[in-house]
Tab-separated table of C-alpha atoms in Angstrom:
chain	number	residue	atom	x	y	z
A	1	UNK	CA	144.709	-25.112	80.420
A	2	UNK	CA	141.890	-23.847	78.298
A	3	UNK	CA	140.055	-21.807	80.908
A	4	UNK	CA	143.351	-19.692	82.069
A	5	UNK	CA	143.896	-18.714	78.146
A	6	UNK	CA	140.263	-17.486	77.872
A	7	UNK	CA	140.621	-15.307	80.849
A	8	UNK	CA	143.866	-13.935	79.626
A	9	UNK	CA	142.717	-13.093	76.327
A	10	UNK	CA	139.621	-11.120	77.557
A	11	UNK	CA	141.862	-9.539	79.773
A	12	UNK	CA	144.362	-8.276	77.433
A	13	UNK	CA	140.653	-7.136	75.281
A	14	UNK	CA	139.474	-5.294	77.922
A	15	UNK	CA	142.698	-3.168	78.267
A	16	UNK	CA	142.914	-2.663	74.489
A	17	UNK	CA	139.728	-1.247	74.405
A	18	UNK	CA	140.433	0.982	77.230
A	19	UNK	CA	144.036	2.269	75.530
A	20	UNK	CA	141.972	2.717	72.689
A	21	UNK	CA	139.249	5.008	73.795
A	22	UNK	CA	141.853	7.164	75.263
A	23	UNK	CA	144.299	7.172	72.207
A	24	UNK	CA	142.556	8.599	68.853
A	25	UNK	CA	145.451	7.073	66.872
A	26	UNK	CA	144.246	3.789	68.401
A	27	UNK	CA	140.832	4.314	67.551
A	28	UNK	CA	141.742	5.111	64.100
A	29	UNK	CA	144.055	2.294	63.522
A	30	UNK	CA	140.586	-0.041	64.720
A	31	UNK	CA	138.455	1.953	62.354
A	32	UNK	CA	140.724	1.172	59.561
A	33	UNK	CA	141.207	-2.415	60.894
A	34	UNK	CA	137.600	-2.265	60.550
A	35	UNK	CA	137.624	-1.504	57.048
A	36	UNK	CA	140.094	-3.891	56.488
A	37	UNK	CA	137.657	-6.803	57.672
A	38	UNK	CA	134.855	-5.056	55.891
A	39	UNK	CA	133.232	-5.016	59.845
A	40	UNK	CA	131.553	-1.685	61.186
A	41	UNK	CA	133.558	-0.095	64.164
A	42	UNK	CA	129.892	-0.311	66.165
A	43	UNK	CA	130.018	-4.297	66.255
A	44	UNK	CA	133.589	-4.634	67.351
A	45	UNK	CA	132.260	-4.738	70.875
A	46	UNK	CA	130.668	-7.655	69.712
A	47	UNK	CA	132.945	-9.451	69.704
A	48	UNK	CA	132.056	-10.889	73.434
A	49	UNK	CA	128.804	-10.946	75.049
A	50	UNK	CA	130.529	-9.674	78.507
A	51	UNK	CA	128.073	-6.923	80.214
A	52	UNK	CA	131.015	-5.363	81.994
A	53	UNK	CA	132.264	-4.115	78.801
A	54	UNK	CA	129.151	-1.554	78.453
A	55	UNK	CA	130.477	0.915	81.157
A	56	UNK	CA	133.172	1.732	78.861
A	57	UNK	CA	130.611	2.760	76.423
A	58	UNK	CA	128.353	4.415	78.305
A	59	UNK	CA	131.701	6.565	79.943
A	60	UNK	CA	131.944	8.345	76.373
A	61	UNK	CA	127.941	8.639	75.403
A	62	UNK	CA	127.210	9.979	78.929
A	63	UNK	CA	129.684	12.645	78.940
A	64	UNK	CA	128.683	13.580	75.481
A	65	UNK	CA	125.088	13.761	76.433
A	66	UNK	CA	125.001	15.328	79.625
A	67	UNK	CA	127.427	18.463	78.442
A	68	UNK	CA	123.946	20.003	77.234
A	69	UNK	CA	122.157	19.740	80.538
A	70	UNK	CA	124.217	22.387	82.112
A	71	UNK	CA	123.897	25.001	79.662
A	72	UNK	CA	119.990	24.375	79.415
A	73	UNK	CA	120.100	24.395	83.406
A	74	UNK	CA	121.660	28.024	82.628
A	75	UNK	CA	119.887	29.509	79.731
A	76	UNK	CA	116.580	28.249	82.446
A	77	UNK	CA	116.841	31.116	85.030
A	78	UNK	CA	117.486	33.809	81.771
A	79	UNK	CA	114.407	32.833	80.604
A	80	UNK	CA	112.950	33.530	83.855
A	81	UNK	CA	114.627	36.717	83.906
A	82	UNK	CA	112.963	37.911	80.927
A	83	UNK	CA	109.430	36.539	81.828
A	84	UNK	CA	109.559	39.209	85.011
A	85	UNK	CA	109.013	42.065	82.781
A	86	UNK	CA	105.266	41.302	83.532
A	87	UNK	CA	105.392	42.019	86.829
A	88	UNK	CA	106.497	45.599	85.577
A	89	UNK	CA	103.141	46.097	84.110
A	90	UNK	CA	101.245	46.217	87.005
A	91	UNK	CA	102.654	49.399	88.206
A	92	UNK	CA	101.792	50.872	85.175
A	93	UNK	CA	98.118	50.356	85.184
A	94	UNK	CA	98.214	51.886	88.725
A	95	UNK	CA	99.225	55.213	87.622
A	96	UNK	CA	96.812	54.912	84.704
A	97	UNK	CA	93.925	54.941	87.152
A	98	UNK	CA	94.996	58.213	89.167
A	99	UNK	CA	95.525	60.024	85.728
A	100	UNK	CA	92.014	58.958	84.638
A	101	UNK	CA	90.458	60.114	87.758
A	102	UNK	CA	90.968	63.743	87.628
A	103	UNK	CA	89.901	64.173	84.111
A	104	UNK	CA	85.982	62.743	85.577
A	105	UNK	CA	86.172	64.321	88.232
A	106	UNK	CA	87.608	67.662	88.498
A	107	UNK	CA	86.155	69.070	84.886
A	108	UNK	CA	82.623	69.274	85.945
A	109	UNK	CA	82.455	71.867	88.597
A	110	UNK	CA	85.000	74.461	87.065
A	111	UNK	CA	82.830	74.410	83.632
A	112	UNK	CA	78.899	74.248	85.830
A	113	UNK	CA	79.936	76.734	88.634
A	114	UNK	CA	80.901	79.803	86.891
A	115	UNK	CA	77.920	78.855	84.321
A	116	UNK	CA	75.344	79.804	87.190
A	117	UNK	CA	76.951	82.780	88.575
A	118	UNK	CA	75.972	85.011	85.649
A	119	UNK	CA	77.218	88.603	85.953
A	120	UNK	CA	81.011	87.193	86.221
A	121	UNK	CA	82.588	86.669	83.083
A	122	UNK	CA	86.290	85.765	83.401
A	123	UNK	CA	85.666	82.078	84.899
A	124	UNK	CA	83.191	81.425	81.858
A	125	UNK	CA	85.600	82.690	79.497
A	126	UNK	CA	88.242	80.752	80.828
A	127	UNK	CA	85.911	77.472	80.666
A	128	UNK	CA	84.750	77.801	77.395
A	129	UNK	CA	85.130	78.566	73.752
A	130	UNK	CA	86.222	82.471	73.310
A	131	UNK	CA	84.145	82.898	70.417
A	132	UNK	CA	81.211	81.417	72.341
A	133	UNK	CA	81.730	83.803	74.829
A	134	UNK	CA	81.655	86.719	72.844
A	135	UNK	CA	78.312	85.896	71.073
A	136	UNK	CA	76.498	85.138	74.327
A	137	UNK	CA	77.857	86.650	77.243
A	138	UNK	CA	79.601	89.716	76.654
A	139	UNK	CA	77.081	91.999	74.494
A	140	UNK	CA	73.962	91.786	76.783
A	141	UNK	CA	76.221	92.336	79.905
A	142	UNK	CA	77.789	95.301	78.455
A	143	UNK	CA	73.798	96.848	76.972
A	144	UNK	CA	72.889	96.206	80.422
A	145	UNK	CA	75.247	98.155	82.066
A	146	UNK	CA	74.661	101.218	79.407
A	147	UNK	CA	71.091	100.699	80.364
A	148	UNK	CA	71.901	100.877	84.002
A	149	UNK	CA	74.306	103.967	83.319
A	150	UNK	CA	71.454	105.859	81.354
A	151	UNK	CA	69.140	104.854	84.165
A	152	UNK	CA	71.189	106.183	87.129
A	153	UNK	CA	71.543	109.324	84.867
A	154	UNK	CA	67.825	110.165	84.031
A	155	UNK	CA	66.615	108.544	87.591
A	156	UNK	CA	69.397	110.774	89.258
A	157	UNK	CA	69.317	113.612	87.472
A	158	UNK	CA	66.959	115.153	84.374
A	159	UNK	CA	66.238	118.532	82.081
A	160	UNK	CA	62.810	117.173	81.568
A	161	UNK	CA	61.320	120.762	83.553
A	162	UNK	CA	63.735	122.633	82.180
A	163	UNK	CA	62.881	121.499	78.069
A	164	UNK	CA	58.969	121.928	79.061
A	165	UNK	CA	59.540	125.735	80.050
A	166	UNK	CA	62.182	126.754	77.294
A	167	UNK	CA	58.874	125.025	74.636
A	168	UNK	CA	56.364	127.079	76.435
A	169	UNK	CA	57.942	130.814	76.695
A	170	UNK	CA	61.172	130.636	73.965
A	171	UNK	CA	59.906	130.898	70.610
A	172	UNK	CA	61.747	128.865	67.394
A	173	UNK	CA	63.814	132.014	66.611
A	174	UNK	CA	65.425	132.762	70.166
A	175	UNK	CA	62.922	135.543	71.080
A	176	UNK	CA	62.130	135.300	75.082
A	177	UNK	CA	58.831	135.514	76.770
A	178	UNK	CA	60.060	136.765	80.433
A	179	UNK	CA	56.971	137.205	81.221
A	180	UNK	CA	55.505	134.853	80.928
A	181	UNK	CA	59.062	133.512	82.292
A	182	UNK	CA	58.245	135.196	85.620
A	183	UNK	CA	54.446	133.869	85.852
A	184	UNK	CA	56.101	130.251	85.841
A	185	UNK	CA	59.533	131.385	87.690
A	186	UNK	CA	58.266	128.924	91.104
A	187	UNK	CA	58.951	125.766	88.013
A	188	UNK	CA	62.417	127.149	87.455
A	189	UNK	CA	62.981	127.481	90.520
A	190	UNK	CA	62.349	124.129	91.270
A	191	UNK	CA	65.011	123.162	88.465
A	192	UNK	CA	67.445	125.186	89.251
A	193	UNK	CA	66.851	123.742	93.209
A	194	UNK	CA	67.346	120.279	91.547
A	195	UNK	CA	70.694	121.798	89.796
A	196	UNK	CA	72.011	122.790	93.079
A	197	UNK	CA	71.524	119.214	94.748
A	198	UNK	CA	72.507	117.065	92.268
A	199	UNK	CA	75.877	118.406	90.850
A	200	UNK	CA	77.948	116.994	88.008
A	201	UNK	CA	79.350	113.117	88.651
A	202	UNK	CA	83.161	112.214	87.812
A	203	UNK	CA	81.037	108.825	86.328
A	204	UNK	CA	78.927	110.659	83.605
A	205	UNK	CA	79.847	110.746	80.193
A	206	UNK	CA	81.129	113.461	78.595
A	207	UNK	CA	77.815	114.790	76.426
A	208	UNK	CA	76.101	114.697	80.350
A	209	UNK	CA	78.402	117.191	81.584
A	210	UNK	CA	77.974	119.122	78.467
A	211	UNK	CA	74.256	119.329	78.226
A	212	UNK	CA	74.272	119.916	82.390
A	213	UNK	CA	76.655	123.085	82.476
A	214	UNK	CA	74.905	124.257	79.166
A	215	UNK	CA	71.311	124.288	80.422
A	216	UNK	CA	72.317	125.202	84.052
A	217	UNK	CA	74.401	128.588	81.987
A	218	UNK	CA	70.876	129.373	80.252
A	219	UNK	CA	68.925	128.940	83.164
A	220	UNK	CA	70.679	130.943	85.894
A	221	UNK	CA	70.807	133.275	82.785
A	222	UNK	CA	67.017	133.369	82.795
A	223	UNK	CA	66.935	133.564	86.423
A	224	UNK	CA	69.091	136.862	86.806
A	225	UNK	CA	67.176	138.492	84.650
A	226	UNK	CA	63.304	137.411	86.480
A	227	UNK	CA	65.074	138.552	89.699
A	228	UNK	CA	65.483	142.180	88.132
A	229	UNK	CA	62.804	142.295	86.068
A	230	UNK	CA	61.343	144.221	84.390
A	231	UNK	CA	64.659	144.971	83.053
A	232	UNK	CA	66.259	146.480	79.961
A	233	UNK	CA	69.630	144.815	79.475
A	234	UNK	CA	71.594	142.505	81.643
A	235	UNK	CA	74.327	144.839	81.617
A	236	UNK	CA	72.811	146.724	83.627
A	237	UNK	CA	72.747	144.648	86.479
A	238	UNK	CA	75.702	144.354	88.834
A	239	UNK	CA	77.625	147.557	87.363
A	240	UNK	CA	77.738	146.056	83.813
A	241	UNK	CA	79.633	142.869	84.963
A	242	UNK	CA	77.296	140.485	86.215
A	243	UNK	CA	78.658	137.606	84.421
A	244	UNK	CA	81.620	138.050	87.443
A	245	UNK	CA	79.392	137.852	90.046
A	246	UNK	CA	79.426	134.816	91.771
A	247	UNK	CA	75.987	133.678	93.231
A	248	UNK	CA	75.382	130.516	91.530
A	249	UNK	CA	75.408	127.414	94.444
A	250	UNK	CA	75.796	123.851	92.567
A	251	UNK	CA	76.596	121.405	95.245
A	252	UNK	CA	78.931	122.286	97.601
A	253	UNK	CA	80.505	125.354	95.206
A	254	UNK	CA	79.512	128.821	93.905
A	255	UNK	CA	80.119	130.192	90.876
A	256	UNK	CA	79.768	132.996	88.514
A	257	UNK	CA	78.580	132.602	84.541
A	258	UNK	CA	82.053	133.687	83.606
A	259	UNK	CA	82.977	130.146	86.002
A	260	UNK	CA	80.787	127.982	83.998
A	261	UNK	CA	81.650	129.328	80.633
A	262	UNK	CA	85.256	130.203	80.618
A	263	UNK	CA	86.724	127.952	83.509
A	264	UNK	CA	84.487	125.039	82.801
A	265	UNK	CA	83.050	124.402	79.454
A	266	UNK	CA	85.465	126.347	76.929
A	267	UNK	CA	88.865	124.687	78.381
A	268	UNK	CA	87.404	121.213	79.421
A	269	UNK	CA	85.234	120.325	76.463
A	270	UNK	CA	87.178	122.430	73.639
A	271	UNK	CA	84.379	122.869	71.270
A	272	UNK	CA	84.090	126.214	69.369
A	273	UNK	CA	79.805	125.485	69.214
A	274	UNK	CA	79.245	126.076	72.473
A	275	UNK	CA	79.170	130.016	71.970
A	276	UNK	CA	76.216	129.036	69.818
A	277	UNK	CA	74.696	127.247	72.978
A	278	UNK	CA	75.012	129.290	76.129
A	279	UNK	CA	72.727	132.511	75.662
A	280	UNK	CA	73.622	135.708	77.452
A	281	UNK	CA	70.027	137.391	77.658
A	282	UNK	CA	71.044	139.897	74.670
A	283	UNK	CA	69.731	140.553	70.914
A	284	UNK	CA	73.054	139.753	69.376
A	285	UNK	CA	74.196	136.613	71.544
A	286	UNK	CA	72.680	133.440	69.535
A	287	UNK	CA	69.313	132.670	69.641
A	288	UNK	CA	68.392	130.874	72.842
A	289	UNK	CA	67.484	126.945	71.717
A	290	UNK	CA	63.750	126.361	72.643
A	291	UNK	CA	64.966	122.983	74.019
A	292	UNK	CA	66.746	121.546	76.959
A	293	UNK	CA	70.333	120.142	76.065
A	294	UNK	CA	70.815	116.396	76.625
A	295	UNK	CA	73.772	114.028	76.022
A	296	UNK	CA	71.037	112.556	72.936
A	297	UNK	CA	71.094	115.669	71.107
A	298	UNK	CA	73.754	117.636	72.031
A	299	UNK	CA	75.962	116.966	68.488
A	300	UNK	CA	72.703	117.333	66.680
A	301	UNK	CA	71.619	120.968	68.213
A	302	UNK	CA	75.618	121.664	68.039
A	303	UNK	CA	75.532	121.788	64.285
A	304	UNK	CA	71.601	122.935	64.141
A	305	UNK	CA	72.386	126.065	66.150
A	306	UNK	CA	76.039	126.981	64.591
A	307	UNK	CA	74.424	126.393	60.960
A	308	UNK	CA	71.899	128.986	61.903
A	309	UNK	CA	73.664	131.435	63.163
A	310	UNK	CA	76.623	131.818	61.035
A	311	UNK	CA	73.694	132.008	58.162
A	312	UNK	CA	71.449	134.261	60.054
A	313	UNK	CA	71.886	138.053	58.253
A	314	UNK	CA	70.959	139.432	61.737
A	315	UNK	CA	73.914	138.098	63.056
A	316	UNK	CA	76.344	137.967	60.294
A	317	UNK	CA	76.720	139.012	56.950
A	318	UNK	CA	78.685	136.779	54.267
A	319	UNK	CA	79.609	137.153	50.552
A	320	UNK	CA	82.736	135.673	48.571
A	321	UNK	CA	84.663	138.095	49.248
A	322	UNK	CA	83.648	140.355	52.356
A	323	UNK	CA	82.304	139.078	55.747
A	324	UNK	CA	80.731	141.038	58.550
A	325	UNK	CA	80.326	138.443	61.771
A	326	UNK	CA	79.464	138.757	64.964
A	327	UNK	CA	81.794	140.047	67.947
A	328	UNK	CA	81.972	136.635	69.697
A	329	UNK	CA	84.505	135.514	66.461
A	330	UNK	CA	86.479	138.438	67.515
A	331	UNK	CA	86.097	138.198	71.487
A	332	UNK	CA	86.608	134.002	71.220
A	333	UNK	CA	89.235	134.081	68.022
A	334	UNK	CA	91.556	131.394	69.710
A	335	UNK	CA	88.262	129.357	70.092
A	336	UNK	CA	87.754	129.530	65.898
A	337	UNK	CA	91.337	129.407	64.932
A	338	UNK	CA	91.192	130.555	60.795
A	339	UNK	CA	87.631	132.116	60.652
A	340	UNK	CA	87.349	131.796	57.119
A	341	UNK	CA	87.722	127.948	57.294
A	342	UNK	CA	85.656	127.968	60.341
A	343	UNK	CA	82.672	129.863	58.262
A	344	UNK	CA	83.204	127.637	55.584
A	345	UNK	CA	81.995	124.800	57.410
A	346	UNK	CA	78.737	126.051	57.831
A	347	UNK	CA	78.292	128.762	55.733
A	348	UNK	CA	75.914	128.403	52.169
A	349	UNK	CA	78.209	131.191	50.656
A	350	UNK	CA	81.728	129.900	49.699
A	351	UNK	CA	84.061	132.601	50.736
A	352	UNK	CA	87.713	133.105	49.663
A	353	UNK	CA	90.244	132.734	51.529
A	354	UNK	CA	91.693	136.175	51.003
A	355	UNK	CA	87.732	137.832	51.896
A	356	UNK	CA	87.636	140.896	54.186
A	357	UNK	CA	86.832	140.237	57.942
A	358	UNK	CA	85.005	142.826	60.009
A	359	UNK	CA	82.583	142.834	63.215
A	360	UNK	CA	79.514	143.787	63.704
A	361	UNK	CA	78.617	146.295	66.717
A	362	UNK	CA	76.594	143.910	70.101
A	363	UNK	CA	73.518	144.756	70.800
A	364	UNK	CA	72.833	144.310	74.278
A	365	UNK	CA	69.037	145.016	74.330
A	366	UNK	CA	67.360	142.147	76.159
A	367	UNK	CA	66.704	139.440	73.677
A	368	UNK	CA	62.707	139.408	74.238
């Protein structure tokens, strides 16, 4: 009878326990038993030393320990989510190395090529420093080409024979030696031959075309007069108008003195001094220079020669308040504009601006 009550009794435990893990209220009402026996609610298992009361235990435990494995098992794969980002890197040190092989490369021959080529200038200017540029390259390329230009002008064309006859037979005053003219006339020949085949360039400067229709005026001038000499006055050649007649071959054209003076130099150039430069073989045109005209001294002999003349008493007379000038003021007034301001630029006698103007009578004895 003893062993049936033992079974029963665990029995009825083992089913207690159970209601009790499932009921709170049950577990509770053990916990407070517990208190009441003064026994822990851990050691009421102990109560028998039956192993098939553990699983019961281990039911509660398990579930309460393996609830974390899933969400570690999830939060895994977002960790490897976020270590991928390194695999990102590698493209980016790819297009590092394309970037970083134009910059070598490419540099070198734009900034050498253009160095060795010299004579251009934009490449070098575009490769370097502008300020660099302008302290090395630029000035000596542009003095070279003046050089060159000053070169092709002497080398092509030059009043070298011209200035060595006008020293020889014009004296410092004006006064012509045509005789001694006509003993060298095979030299002025040759320049005026010289004239002919090497006319005026749309390239030269202004002060070359100048000083080249000036000296070629003066000596077809000269010329005229050897061809008729011994001669009195030039107007007496060609019925009194041989400044109209038109026998003068430069290049491919012929013209007349009137041509050179009136179609060419006064209305191209605009400069009153040139009546003081072109000489028309007479005693009252001014004085002949004893020099060739070149673009060097042109401004220099301009102001030389119109000082001289306005000054000269055998030309013109000037006080303060009464002026007697020469007939080219009166023949070339539109040239001057006001002729009192005009004098007063060169004249060493201030004269009023309310001074009497008259003209002198030409001479047109041969200026010898």
């Amino acid at each position: 009878m003893k062993k049936p009550t033992i079974i029963a009794l665990f029995a009825a435990l083992i089913v207690f326990s159970a209601c009790a893990d499932n009921n709170p209220t049950a577990n509770t009402n053990t916990d407070a038993y517990a208190k009441a026996t003064n026994t822990p609610a851990e050691t009421k298992p102990k109560a028998d030393p039956a192993t098939t009361f553990t699983p019961a235990k281990t039911t509660t435990p398990t579930t309460e320990v393996t609830l974390p494995d899933p969400i570690e098992a999830v939060k895994a794969p977002v960790k490897k989510e976020k270590a991928a980002p390194p695999v990102l890197k590698q493209p980016k040190k790819k297009k590092e190395t394309p970037i970083k092989t134009p910059e070598k490369v490419s540099p070198p021959p734009q900034q050498k090529e253009p160095a060795t080529t010299g004579p251009l200038v934009d490449p070098v200017v575009k490769a370097k420093n502008p300020k660099e540029v302008k302290k090395e390259l630029p000035p000596p390329a542009i003095e070279e080409k003046k050089k060159e230009i000053v070169k092709e002008e002497v080398h092509i064309f030059n009043h070298d024979a011209f200035d060595a006859l006008l020293r020889k037979y014009v004296s410092a005053s004006g006064k012509v030696d045509y005789k001694g003219f006509k003993s060298a006339e095979k030299a002025l020949d040759a320049y005026i031959m010289d004239l002919r085949a090497h006319p005026i360039r749309d390239n030269w400067s202004r002060n070359s075309k100048m000083a080249y229709w000036i000296n070629a005026y003066n000596a077809f001038t000269i010329k005229l007069i050897l061809k008729n000499y011994p001669v009195s006055s030039i107007t007496k050649l060609h019925g009194g108008k041989p400044w109209d007649v038109k026998w003068i071959e430069i290049g491919a054209n012929i013209y007349s003195l009137n041509n050179i003076e009136n179609d060419i130099l006064r209305p191209q150039y605009k400069d009153a001094r040139i009546h003081f430069a072109v000489n028309c073989a007479a005693k009252s045109c001014p004085p002949l220079l004893n020099r060739a005209w070149t673009p060097n001294n042109l401004e220099s002999y301009f102001e030389k020669q119109a000082k001289a003349f306005i000054n000269n008493p055998q030309y013109n007379t000037i006080s303060a308040n009464e002026v007697k000038i020469s007939k080219i003021f009166e023949w070339y007034a539109g040239d001057f504009g006001n002729i009192i301001d005009y004098l007063n630029k060169y004249a060493k006698t201030k004269i009023n601006a309310g001074a009497k103007v008259t003209y002198m009578e030409y001479d047109w004895a041969l200026n010898r």
